[in-house]
mmCIF file of C-alpha atoms in Angstrom:
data_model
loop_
_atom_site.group_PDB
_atom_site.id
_atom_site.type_symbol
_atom_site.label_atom_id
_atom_site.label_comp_id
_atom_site.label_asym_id
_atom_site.label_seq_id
_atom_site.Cartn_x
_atom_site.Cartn_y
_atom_site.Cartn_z
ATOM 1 C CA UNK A 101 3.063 56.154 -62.226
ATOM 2 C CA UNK A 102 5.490 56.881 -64.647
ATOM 3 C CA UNK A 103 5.571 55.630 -68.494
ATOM 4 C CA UNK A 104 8.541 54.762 -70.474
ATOM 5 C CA UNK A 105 8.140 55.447 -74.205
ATOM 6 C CA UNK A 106 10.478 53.744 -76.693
ATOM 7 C CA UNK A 107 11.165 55.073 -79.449
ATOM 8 C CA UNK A 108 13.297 52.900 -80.789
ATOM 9 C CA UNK A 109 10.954 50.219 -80.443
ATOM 10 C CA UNK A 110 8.511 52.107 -82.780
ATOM 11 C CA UNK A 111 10.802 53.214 -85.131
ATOM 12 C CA UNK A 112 11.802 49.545 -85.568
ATOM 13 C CA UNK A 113 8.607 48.576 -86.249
ATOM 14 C CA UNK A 114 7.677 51.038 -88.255
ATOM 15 C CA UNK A 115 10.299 50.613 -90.824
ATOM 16 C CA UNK A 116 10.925 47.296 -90.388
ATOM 17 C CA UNK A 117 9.882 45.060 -93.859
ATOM 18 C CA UNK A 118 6.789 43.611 -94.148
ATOM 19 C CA UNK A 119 6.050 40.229 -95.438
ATOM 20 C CA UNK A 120 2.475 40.210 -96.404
ATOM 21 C CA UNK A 121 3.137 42.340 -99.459
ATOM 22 C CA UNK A 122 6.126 39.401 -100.602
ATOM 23 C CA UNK A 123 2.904 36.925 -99.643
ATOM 24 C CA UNK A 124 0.043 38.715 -101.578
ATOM 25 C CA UNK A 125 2.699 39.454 -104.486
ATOM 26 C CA UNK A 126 3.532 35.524 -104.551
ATOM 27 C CA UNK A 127 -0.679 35.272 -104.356
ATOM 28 C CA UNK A 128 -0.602 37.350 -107.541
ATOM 29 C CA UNK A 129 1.984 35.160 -109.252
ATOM 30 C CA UNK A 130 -0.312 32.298 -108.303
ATOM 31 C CA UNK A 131 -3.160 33.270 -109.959
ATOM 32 C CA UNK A 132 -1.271 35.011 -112.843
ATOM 33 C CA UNK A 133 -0.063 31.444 -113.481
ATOM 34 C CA UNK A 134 -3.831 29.799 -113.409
ATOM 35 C CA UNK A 135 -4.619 32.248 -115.807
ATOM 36 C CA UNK A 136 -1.965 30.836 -117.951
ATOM 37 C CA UNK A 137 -2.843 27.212 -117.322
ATOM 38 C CA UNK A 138 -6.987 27.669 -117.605
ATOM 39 C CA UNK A 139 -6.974 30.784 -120.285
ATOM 40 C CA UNK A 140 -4.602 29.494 -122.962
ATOM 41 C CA UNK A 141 -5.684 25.760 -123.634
ATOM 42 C CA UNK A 142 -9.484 26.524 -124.020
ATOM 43 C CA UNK A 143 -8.431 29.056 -127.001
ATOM 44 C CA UNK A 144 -5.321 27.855 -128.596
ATOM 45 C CA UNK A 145 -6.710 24.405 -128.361
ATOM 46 C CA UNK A 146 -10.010 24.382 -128.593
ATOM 47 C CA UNK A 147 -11.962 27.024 -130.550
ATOM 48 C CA UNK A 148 -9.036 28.383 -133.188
ATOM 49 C CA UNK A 149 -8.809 24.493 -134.325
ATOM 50 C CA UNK A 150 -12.395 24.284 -134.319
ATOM 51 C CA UNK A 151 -13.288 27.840 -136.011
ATOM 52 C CA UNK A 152 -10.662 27.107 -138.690
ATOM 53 C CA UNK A 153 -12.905 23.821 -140.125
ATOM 54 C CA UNK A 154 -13.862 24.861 -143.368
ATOM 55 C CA UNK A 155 -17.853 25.421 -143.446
ATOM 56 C CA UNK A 156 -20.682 25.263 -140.914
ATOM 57 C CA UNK A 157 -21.484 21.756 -141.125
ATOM 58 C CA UNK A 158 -17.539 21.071 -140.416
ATOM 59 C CA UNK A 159 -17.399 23.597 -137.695
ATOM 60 C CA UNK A 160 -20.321 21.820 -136.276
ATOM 61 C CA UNK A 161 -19.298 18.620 -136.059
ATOM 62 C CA UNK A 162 -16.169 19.373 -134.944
ATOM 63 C CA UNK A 163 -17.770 20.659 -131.872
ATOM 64 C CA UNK A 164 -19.872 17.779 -131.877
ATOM 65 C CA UNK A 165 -17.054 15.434 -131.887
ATOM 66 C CA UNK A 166 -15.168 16.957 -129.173
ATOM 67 C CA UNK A 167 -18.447 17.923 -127.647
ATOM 68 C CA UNK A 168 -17.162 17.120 -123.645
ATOM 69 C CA UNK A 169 -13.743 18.889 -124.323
ATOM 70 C CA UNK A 170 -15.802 22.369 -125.442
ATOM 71 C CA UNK A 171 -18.249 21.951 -122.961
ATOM 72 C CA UNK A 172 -14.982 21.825 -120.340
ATOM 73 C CA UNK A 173 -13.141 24.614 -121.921
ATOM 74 C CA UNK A 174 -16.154 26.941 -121.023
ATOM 75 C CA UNK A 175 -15.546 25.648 -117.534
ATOM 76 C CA UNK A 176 -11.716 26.743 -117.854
ATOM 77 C CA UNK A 177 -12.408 30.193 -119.300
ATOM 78 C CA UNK A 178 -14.621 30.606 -115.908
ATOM 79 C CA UNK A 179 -11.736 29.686 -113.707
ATOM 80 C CA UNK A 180 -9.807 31.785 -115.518
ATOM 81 C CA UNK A 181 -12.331 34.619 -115.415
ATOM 82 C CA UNK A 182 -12.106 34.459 -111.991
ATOM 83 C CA UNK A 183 -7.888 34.611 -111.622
ATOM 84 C CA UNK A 184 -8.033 36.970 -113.675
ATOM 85 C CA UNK A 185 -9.711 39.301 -111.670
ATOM 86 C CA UNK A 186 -8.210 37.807 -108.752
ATOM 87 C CA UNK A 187 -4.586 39.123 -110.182
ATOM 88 C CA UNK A 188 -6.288 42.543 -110.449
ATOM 89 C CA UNK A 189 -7.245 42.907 -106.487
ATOM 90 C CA UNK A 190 -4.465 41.710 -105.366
ATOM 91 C CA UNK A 191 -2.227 43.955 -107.234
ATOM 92 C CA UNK A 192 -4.445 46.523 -107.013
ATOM 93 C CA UNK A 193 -3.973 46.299 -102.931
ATOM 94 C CA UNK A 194 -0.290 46.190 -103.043
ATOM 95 C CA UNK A 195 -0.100 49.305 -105.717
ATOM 96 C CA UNK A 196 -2.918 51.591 -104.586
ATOM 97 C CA UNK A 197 -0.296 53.441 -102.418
ATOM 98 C CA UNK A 198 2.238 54.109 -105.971
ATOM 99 C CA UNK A 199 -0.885 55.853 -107.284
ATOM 100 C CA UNK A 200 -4.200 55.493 -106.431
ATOM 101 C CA UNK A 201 -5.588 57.001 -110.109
ATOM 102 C CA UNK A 202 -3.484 54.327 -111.867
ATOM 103 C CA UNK A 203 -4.230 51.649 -109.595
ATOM 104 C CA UNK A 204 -7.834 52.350 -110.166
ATOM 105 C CA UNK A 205 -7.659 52.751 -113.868
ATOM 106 C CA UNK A 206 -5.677 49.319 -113.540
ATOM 107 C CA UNK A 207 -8.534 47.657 -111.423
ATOM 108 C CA UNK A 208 -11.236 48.875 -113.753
ATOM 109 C CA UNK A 209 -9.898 47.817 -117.146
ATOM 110 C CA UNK A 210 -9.080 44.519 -115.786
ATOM 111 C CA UNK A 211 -13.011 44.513 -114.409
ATOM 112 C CA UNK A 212 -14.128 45.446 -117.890
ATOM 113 C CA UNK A 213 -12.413 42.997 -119.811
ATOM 114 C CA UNK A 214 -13.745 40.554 -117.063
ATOM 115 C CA UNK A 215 -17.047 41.069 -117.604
ATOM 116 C CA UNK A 216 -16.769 40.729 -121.451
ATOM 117 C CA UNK A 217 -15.140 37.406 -121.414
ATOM 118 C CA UNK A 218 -18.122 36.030 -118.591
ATOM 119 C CA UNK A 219 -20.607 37.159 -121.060
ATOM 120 C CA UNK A 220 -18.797 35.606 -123.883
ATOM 121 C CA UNK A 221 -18.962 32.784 -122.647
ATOM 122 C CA UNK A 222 -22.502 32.569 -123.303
ATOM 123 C CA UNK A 223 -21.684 32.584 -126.969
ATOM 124 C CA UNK A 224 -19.266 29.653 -126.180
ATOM 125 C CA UNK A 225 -22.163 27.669 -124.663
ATOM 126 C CA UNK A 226 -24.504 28.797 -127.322
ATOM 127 C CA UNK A 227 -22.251 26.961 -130.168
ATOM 128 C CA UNK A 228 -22.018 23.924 -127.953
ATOM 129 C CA UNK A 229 -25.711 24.035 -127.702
ATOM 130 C CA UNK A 230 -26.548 23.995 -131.350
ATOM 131 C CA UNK A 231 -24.530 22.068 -132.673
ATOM 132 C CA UNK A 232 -25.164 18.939 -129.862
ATOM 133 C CA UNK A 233 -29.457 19.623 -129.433
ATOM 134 C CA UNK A 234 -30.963 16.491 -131.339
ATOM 135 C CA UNK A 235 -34.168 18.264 -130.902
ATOM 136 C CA UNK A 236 -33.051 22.181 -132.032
ATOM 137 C CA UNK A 237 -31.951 19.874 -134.830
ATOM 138 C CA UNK A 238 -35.184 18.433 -135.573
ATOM 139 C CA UNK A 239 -37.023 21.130 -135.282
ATOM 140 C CA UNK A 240 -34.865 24.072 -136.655
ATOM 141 C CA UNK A 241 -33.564 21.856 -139.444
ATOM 142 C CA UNK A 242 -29.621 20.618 -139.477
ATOM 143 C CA UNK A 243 -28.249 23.013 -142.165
ATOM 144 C CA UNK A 244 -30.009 26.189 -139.568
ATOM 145 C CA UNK A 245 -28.012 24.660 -136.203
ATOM 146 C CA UNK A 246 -24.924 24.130 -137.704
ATOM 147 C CA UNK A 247 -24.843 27.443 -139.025
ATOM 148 C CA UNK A 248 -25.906 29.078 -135.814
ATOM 149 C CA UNK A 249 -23.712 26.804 -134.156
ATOM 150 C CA UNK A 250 -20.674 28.414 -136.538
ATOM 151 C CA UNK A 251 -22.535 31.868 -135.750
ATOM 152 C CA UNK A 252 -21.936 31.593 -132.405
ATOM 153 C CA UNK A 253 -18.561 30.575 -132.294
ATOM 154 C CA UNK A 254 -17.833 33.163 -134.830
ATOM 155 C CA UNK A 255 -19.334 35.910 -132.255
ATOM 156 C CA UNK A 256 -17.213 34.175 -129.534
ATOM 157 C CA UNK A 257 -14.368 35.123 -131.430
ATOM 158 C CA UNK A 258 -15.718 39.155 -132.120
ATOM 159 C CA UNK A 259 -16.315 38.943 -127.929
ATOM 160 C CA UNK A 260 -12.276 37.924 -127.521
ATOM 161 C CA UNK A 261 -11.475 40.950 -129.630
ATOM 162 C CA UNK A 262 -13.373 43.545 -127.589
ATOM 163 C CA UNK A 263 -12.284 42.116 -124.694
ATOM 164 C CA UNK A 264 -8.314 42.611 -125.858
ATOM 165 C CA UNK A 265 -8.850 45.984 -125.787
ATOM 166 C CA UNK A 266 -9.263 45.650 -122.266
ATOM 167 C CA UNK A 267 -6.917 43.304 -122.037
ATOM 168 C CA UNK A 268 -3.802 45.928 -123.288
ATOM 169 C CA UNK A 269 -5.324 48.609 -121.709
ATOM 170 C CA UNK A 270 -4.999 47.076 -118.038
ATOM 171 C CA UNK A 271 -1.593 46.764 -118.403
ATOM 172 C CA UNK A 272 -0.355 50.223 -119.356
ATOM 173 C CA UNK A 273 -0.990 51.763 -115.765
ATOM 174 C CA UNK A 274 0.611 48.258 -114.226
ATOM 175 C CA UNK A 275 3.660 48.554 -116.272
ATOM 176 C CA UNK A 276 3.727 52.511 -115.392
ATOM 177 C CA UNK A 277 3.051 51.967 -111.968
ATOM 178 C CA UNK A 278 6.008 49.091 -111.349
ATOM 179 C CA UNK A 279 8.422 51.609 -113.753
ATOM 180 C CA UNK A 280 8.077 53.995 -111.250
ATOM 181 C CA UNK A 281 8.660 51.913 -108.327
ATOM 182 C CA UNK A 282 11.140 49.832 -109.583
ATOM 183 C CA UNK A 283 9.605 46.620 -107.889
ATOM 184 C CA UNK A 284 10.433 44.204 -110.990
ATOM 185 C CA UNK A 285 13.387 45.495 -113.351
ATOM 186 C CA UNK A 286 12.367 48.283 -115.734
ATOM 187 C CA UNK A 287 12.567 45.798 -118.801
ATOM 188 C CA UNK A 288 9.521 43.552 -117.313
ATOM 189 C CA UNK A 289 7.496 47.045 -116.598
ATOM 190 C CA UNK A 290 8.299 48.751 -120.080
ATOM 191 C CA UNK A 291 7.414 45.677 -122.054
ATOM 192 C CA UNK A 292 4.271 45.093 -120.108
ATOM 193 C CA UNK A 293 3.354 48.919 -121.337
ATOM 194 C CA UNK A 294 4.396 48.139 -125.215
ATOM 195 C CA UNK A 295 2.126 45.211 -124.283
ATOM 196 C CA UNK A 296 -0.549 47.395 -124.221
ATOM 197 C CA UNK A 297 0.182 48.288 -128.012
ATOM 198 C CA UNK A 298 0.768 45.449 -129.218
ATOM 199 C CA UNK A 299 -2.599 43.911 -127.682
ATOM 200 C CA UNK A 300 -4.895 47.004 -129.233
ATOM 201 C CA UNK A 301 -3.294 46.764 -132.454
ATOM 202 C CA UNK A 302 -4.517 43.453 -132.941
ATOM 203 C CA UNK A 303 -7.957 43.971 -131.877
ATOM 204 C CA UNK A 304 -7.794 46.538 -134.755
ATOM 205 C CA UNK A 305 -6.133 44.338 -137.125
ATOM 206 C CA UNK A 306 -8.448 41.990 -136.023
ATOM 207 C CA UNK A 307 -12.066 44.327 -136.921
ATOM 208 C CA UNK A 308 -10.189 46.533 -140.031
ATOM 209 C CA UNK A 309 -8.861 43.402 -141.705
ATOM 210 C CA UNK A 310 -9.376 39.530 -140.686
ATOM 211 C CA UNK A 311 -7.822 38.348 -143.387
ATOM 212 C CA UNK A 312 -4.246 40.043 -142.577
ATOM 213 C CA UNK A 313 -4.567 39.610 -138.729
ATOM 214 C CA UNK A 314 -4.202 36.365 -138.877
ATOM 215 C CA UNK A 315 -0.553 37.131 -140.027
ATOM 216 C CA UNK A 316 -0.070 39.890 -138.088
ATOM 217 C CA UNK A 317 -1.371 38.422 -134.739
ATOM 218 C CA UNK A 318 1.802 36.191 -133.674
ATOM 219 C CA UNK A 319 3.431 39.603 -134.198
ATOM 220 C CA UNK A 320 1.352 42.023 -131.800
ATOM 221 C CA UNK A 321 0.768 39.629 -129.215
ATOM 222 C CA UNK A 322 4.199 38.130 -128.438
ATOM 223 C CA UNK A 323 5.251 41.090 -126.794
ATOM 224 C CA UNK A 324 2.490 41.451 -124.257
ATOM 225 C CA UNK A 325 2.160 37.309 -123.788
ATOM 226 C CA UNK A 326 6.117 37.903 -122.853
ATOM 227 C CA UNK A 327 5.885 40.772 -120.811
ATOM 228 C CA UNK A 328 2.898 38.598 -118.314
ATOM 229 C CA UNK A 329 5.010 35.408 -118.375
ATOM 230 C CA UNK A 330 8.068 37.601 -117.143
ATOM 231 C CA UNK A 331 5.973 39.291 -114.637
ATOM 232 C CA UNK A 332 4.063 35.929 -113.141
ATOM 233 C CA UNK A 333 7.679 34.317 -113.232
ATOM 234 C CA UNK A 334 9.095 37.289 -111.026
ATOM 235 C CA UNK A 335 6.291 37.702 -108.805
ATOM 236 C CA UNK A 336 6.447 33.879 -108.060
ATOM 237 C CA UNK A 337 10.167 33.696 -107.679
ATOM 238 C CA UNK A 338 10.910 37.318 -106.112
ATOM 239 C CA UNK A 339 7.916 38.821 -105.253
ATOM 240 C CA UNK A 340 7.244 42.800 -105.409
ATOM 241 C CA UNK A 341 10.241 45.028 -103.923
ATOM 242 C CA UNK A 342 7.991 48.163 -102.688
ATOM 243 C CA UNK A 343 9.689 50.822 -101.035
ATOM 244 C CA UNK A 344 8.355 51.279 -97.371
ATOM 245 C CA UNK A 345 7.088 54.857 -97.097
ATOM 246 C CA UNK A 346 4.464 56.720 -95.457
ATOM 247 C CA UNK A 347 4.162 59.615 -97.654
ATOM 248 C CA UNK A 348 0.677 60.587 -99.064
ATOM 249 C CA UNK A 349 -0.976 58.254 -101.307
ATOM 250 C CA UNK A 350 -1.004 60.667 -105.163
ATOM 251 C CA UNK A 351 -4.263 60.778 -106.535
#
Protein backbone atom coordinates (compact mmCIF):
# COMPACT_ATOMS: atom_id res chain seq x y z
CA UNK A 1 0.00 0.00 0.00
CA UNK A 2 1.54 2.99 -1.00
CA UNK A 3 0.95 6.68 0.53
CA UNK A 4 0.97 9.87 -1.30
CA UNK A 5 2.15 12.83 0.79
CA UNK A 6 1.33 16.38 -0.33
CA UNK A 7 3.18 18.79 0.42
CA UNK A 8 1.68 21.35 -1.08
CA UNK A 9 -1.41 20.66 0.59
CA UNK A 10 0.34 21.27 3.99
CA UNK A 11 2.21 24.05 3.11
CA UNK A 12 -1.09 25.68 2.07
CA UNK A 13 -2.52 25.15 5.12
CA UNK A 14 0.01 25.98 7.08
CA UNK A 15 0.49 29.43 5.86
CA UNK A 16 -2.68 30.05 4.79
CA UNK A 17 -4.49 33.17 7.06
CA UNK A 18 -6.42 32.45 9.80
CA UNK A 19 -9.63 34.03 10.70
CA UNK A 20 -10.16 33.39 14.31
CA UNK A 21 -7.49 35.87 15.30
CA UNK A 22 -9.60 38.79 12.87
CA UNK A 23 -12.75 37.15 15.07
CA UNK A 24 -11.24 37.25 18.65
CA UNK A 25 -9.57 40.76 17.66
CA UNK A 26 -13.22 42.04 16.57
CA UNK A 27 -14.27 40.16 20.20
CA UNK A 28 -11.74 42.53 21.77
CA UNK A 29 -13.11 45.61 20.02
CA UNK A 30 -16.47 44.45 21.36
CA UNK A 31 -15.79 44.50 24.73
CA UNK A 32 -13.29 47.44 24.51
CA UNK A 33 -16.43 49.30 23.38
CA UNK A 34 -18.73 48.03 26.54
CA UNK A 35 -16.12 49.26 28.55
CA UNK A 36 -16.66 52.57 27.02
CA UNK A 37 -20.44 52.46 27.16
CA UNK A 38 -20.72 50.87 31.02
CA UNK A 39 -17.27 52.54 32.51
CA UNK A 40 -17.66 56.18 31.48
CA UNK A 41 -21.37 57.15 32.38
CA UNK A 42 -21.28 55.72 36.00
CA UNK A 43 -18.15 58.22 36.65
CA UNK A 44 -18.49 61.20 34.48
CA UNK A 45 -22.13 61.18 35.28
CA UNK A 46 -22.73 60.00 38.31
CA UNK A 47 -20.22 60.31 41.18
CA UNK A 48 -17.94 63.56 39.90
CA UNK A 49 -21.49 65.52 39.83
CA UNK A 50 -22.36 64.06 42.99
CA UNK A 51 -18.81 64.38 44.89
CA UNK A 52 -18.61 68.00 43.68
CA UNK A 53 -21.98 69.06 46.00
CA UNK A 54 -20.64 71.28 48.41
CA UNK A 55 -20.82 69.54 52.04
CA UNK A 56 -21.90 66.17 53.41
CA UNK A 57 -25.42 66.80 53.88
CA UNK A 58 -25.46 67.99 49.99
CA UNK A 59 -23.42 65.08 48.89
CA UNK A 60 -25.91 63.01 50.67
CA UNK A 61 -28.85 63.96 49.36
CA UNK A 62 -27.72 64.13 46.15
CA UNK A 63 -27.26 60.46 46.32
CA UNK A 64 -30.44 60.23 47.91
CA UNK A 65 -32.19 61.95 45.19
CA UNK A 66 -30.79 60.01 42.44
CA UNK A 67 -30.70 57.08 44.76
CA UNK A 68 -31.88 54.27 41.75
CA UNK A 69 -29.42 55.91 39.19
CA UNK A 70 -26.25 55.25 41.85
CA UNK A 71 -27.50 52.14 42.87
CA UNK A 72 -27.44 51.23 38.78
CA UNK A 73 -24.14 52.77 38.13
CA UNK A 74 -22.58 50.19 40.63
CA UNK A 75 -24.28 47.67 38.40
CA UNK A 76 -22.45 49.31 35.24
CA UNK A 77 -19.01 49.52 36.84
CA UNK A 78 -19.55 45.52 37.32
CA UNK A 79 -20.26 45.00 33.68
CA UNK A 80 -17.58 46.93 32.98
CA UNK A 81 -15.32 45.15 35.45
CA UNK A 82 -15.97 42.27 33.70
CA UNK A 83 -15.10 43.68 29.81
CA UNK A 84 -12.51 44.89 31.08
CA UNK A 85 -10.88 41.90 31.90
CA UNK A 86 -12.52 40.30 29.11
CA UNK A 87 -10.34 42.79 26.66
CA UNK A 88 -7.30 41.54 28.62
CA UNK A 89 -7.75 37.57 27.73
CA UNK A 90 -8.57 38.02 24.64
CA UNK A 91 -5.68 40.10 23.71
CA UNK A 92 -3.64 38.40 25.83
CA UNK A 93 -4.42 35.06 23.56
CA UNK A 94 -3.82 36.73 20.32
CA UNK A 95 -0.34 38.46 21.65
CA UNK A 96 1.17 35.77 23.87
CA UNK A 97 3.11 34.55 20.75
CA UNK A 98 4.79 38.59 20.15
CA UNK A 99 6.11 38.05 23.69
CA UNK A 100 5.01 35.98 26.21
CA UNK A 101 6.80 38.30 29.24
CA UNK A 102 4.88 41.33 27.90
CA UNK A 103 1.78 39.62 27.29
CA UNK A 104 1.88 38.45 30.82
CA UNK A 105 2.89 41.69 32.36
CA UNK A 106 -0.12 43.00 30.12
CA UNK A 107 -2.60 40.31 31.55
CA UNK A 108 -1.55 40.95 35.11
CA UNK A 109 -1.79 44.74 35.34
CA UNK A 110 -5.05 44.62 33.69
CA UNK A 111 -6.01 41.76 36.56
CA UNK A 112 -4.76 44.15 39.21
CA UNK A 113 -6.51 47.10 38.31
CA UNK A 114 -9.56 44.68 38.02
CA UNK A 115 -9.59 43.65 41.25
CA UNK A 116 -9.26 47.23 42.69
CA UNK A 117 -12.18 48.62 40.91
CA UNK A 118 -14.52 45.19 42.16
CA UNK A 119 -13.49 46.07 45.59
CA UNK A 120 -14.21 49.66 45.09
CA UNK A 121 -17.18 49.14 44.41
CA UNK A 122 -17.94 48.28 47.83
CA UNK A 123 -17.19 51.84 48.75
CA UNK A 124 -19.71 52.82 45.97
CA UNK A 125 -22.41 50.71 47.67
CA UNK A 126 -21.33 51.81 51.05
CA UNK A 127 -22.24 55.67 50.15
CA UNK A 128 -25.50 54.50 48.65
CA UNK A 129 -26.11 52.71 51.83
CA UNK A 130 -25.73 55.58 54.21
CA UNK A 131 -27.02 58.02 52.82
CA UNK A 132 -30.61 55.98 51.82
CA UNK A 133 -30.81 53.65 55.51
CA UNK A 134 -33.83 55.39 57.40
CA UNK A 135 -32.77 53.27 60.23
CA UNK A 136 -28.59 53.85 60.12
CA UNK A 137 -30.18 57.29 60.17
CA UNK A 138 -32.06 56.91 63.24
CA UNK A 139 -29.83 55.28 65.00
CA UNK A 140 -26.36 56.73 63.99
CA UNK A 141 -27.82 60.23 63.87
CA UNK A 142 -28.29 62.19 60.26
CA UNK A 143 -25.28 64.59 60.48
CA UNK A 144 -22.94 60.86 61.18
CA UNK A 145 -24.59 59.08 57.75
CA UNK A 146 -24.29 61.82 55.63
CA UNK A 147 -20.85 62.27 56.47
CA UNK A 148 -19.97 58.63 56.13
CA UNK A 149 -22.04 58.60 53.22
CA UNK A 150 -19.53 61.61 51.74
CA UNK A 151 -16.65 59.37 53.38
CA UNK A 152 -17.34 56.74 51.32
CA UNK A 153 -17.72 58.28 48.17
CA UNK A 154 -14.67 60.24 48.91
CA UNK A 155 -12.69 56.73 49.35
CA UNK A 156 -14.42 55.62 46.08
CA UNK A 157 -12.67 58.27 44.50
CA UNK A 158 -8.90 57.40 46.39
CA UNK A 159 -9.88 53.51 45.02
CA UNK A 160 -10.18 55.08 41.15
CA UNK A 161 -6.77 56.59 41.68
CA UNK A 162 -4.92 53.42 42.70
CA UNK A 163 -6.57 51.65 40.30
CA UNK A 164 -5.17 54.23 37.34
CA UNK A 165 -2.01 53.19 38.11
CA UNK A 166 -2.96 49.99 36.87
CA UNK A 167 -4.84 51.30 34.45
CA UNK A 168 -1.52 53.12 32.50
CA UNK A 169 0.55 50.49 33.40
CA UNK A 170 -1.46 47.74 31.32
CA UNK A 171 -1.07 49.56 28.43
CA UNK A 172 2.66 50.15 28.09
CA UNK A 173 3.47 46.38 27.19
CA UNK A 174 0.12 46.48 24.74
CA UNK A 175 1.30 49.49 22.98
CA UNK A 176 5.01 47.86 22.90
CA UNK A 177 3.81 44.69 21.92
CA UNK A 178 1.47 46.03 18.73
CA UNK A 179 4.74 48.59 17.91
CA UNK A 180 6.60 45.71 17.32
CA UNK A 181 4.22 43.85 15.29
CA UNK A 182 2.86 46.46 13.45
CA UNK A 183 -0.80 45.05 13.75
CA UNK A 184 -2.50 48.66 14.17
CA UNK A 185 -0.33 51.69 12.73
CA UNK A 186 2.56 52.73 14.97
CA UNK A 187 0.67 56.07 15.93
CA UNK A 188 -2.30 53.99 17.75
CA UNK A 189 0.60 51.73 19.57
CA UNK A 190 2.95 54.75 20.58
CA UNK A 191 0.12 56.80 21.95
CA UNK A 192 -1.34 53.90 23.82
CA UNK A 193 2.40 53.74 25.55
CA UNK A 194 2.45 57.76 26.29
CA UNK A 195 -0.96 56.64 27.61
CA UNK A 196 0.65 54.98 30.17
CA UNK A 197 2.25 58.42 31.31
CA UNK A 198 -0.20 60.36 31.05
CA UNK A 199 -2.56 57.94 33.21
CA UNK A 200 0.26 57.65 36.24
CA UNK A 201 0.84 61.21 36.24
CA UNK A 202 -2.53 61.87 37.22
CA UNK A 203 -2.83 59.37 39.85
CA UNK A 204 0.15 61.40 41.25
CA UNK A 205 -1.30 64.67 40.62
CA UNK A 206 -4.18 63.25 41.96
CA UNK A 207 -2.45 62.00 45.80
CA UNK A 208 0.53 65.03 45.74
CA UNK A 209 -1.99 67.76 45.01
CA UNK A 210 -6.00 67.52 44.64
CA UNK A 211 -6.43 70.81 44.35
CA UNK A 212 -4.26 71.22 40.98
CA UNK A 213 -5.35 67.80 39.49
CA UNK A 214 -8.40 68.81 38.92
CA UNK A 215 -6.80 71.18 36.27
CA UNK A 216 -4.34 69.06 35.24
CA UNK A 217 -6.54 65.89 34.75
CA UNK A 218 -8.28 66.79 31.24
CA UNK A 219 -4.59 67.17 30.35
CA UNK A 220 -3.01 63.65 31.36
CA UNK A 221 -5.84 61.66 30.49
CA UNK A 222 -6.79 62.75 26.95
CA UNK A 223 -3.98 61.09 25.56
CA UNK A 224 -4.54 57.62 26.91
CA UNK A 225 -8.70 57.99 26.59
CA UNK A 226 -7.54 58.70 22.72
CA UNK A 227 -5.12 56.16 22.28
CA UNK A 228 -8.18 53.20 23.61
CA UNK A 229 -10.87 54.85 21.45
CA UNK A 230 -8.37 54.56 18.39
CA UNK A 231 -7.52 51.10 19.29
CA UNK A 232 -11.37 49.73 19.99
CA UNK A 233 -12.25 51.69 16.67
CA UNK A 234 -9.45 49.68 14.71
CA UNK A 235 -9.92 46.46 16.24
CA UNK A 236 -13.72 46.72 15.40
CA UNK A 237 -13.27 47.99 11.90
CA UNK A 238 -9.87 46.11 10.89
CA UNK A 239 -9.10 43.76 13.31
CA UNK A 240 -5.34 42.73 14.36
CA UNK A 241 -2.86 42.18 11.25
CA UNK A 242 -0.43 39.45 13.00
CA UNK A 243 2.20 38.11 11.00
CA UNK A 244 1.82 34.23 10.59
CA UNK A 245 5.01 32.65 11.94
CA UNK A 246 6.07 29.69 13.71
CA UNK A 247 9.17 30.85 15.25
CA UNK A 248 9.69 30.41 19.07
CA UNK A 249 7.48 32.21 21.32
CA UNK A 250 10.42 35.05 23.31
CA UNK A 251 10.14 34.87 26.83
Amino acid sequence: MTTTLDVRAIDDRTTAPSHRPQRLARLAGLLYLLVLVAGAPPELLVRVPIAAEEGTTAIAAAIRDGADLFRLAALSDLVNIVAFLGVALVLYGLLRSVHAGAARAMLAFNAISVAIMALNTVNHLAAWWFATNADLAASLGSETADGLAATFLELHGIGFSIAEVFFGLWLFPLGWMLWRTRAVPRSIAGLLMIGTVGYLANSAATFLSPDLSHALTPLFTTPPALAEIALLLWLLVKGLALPHTTTKVAA
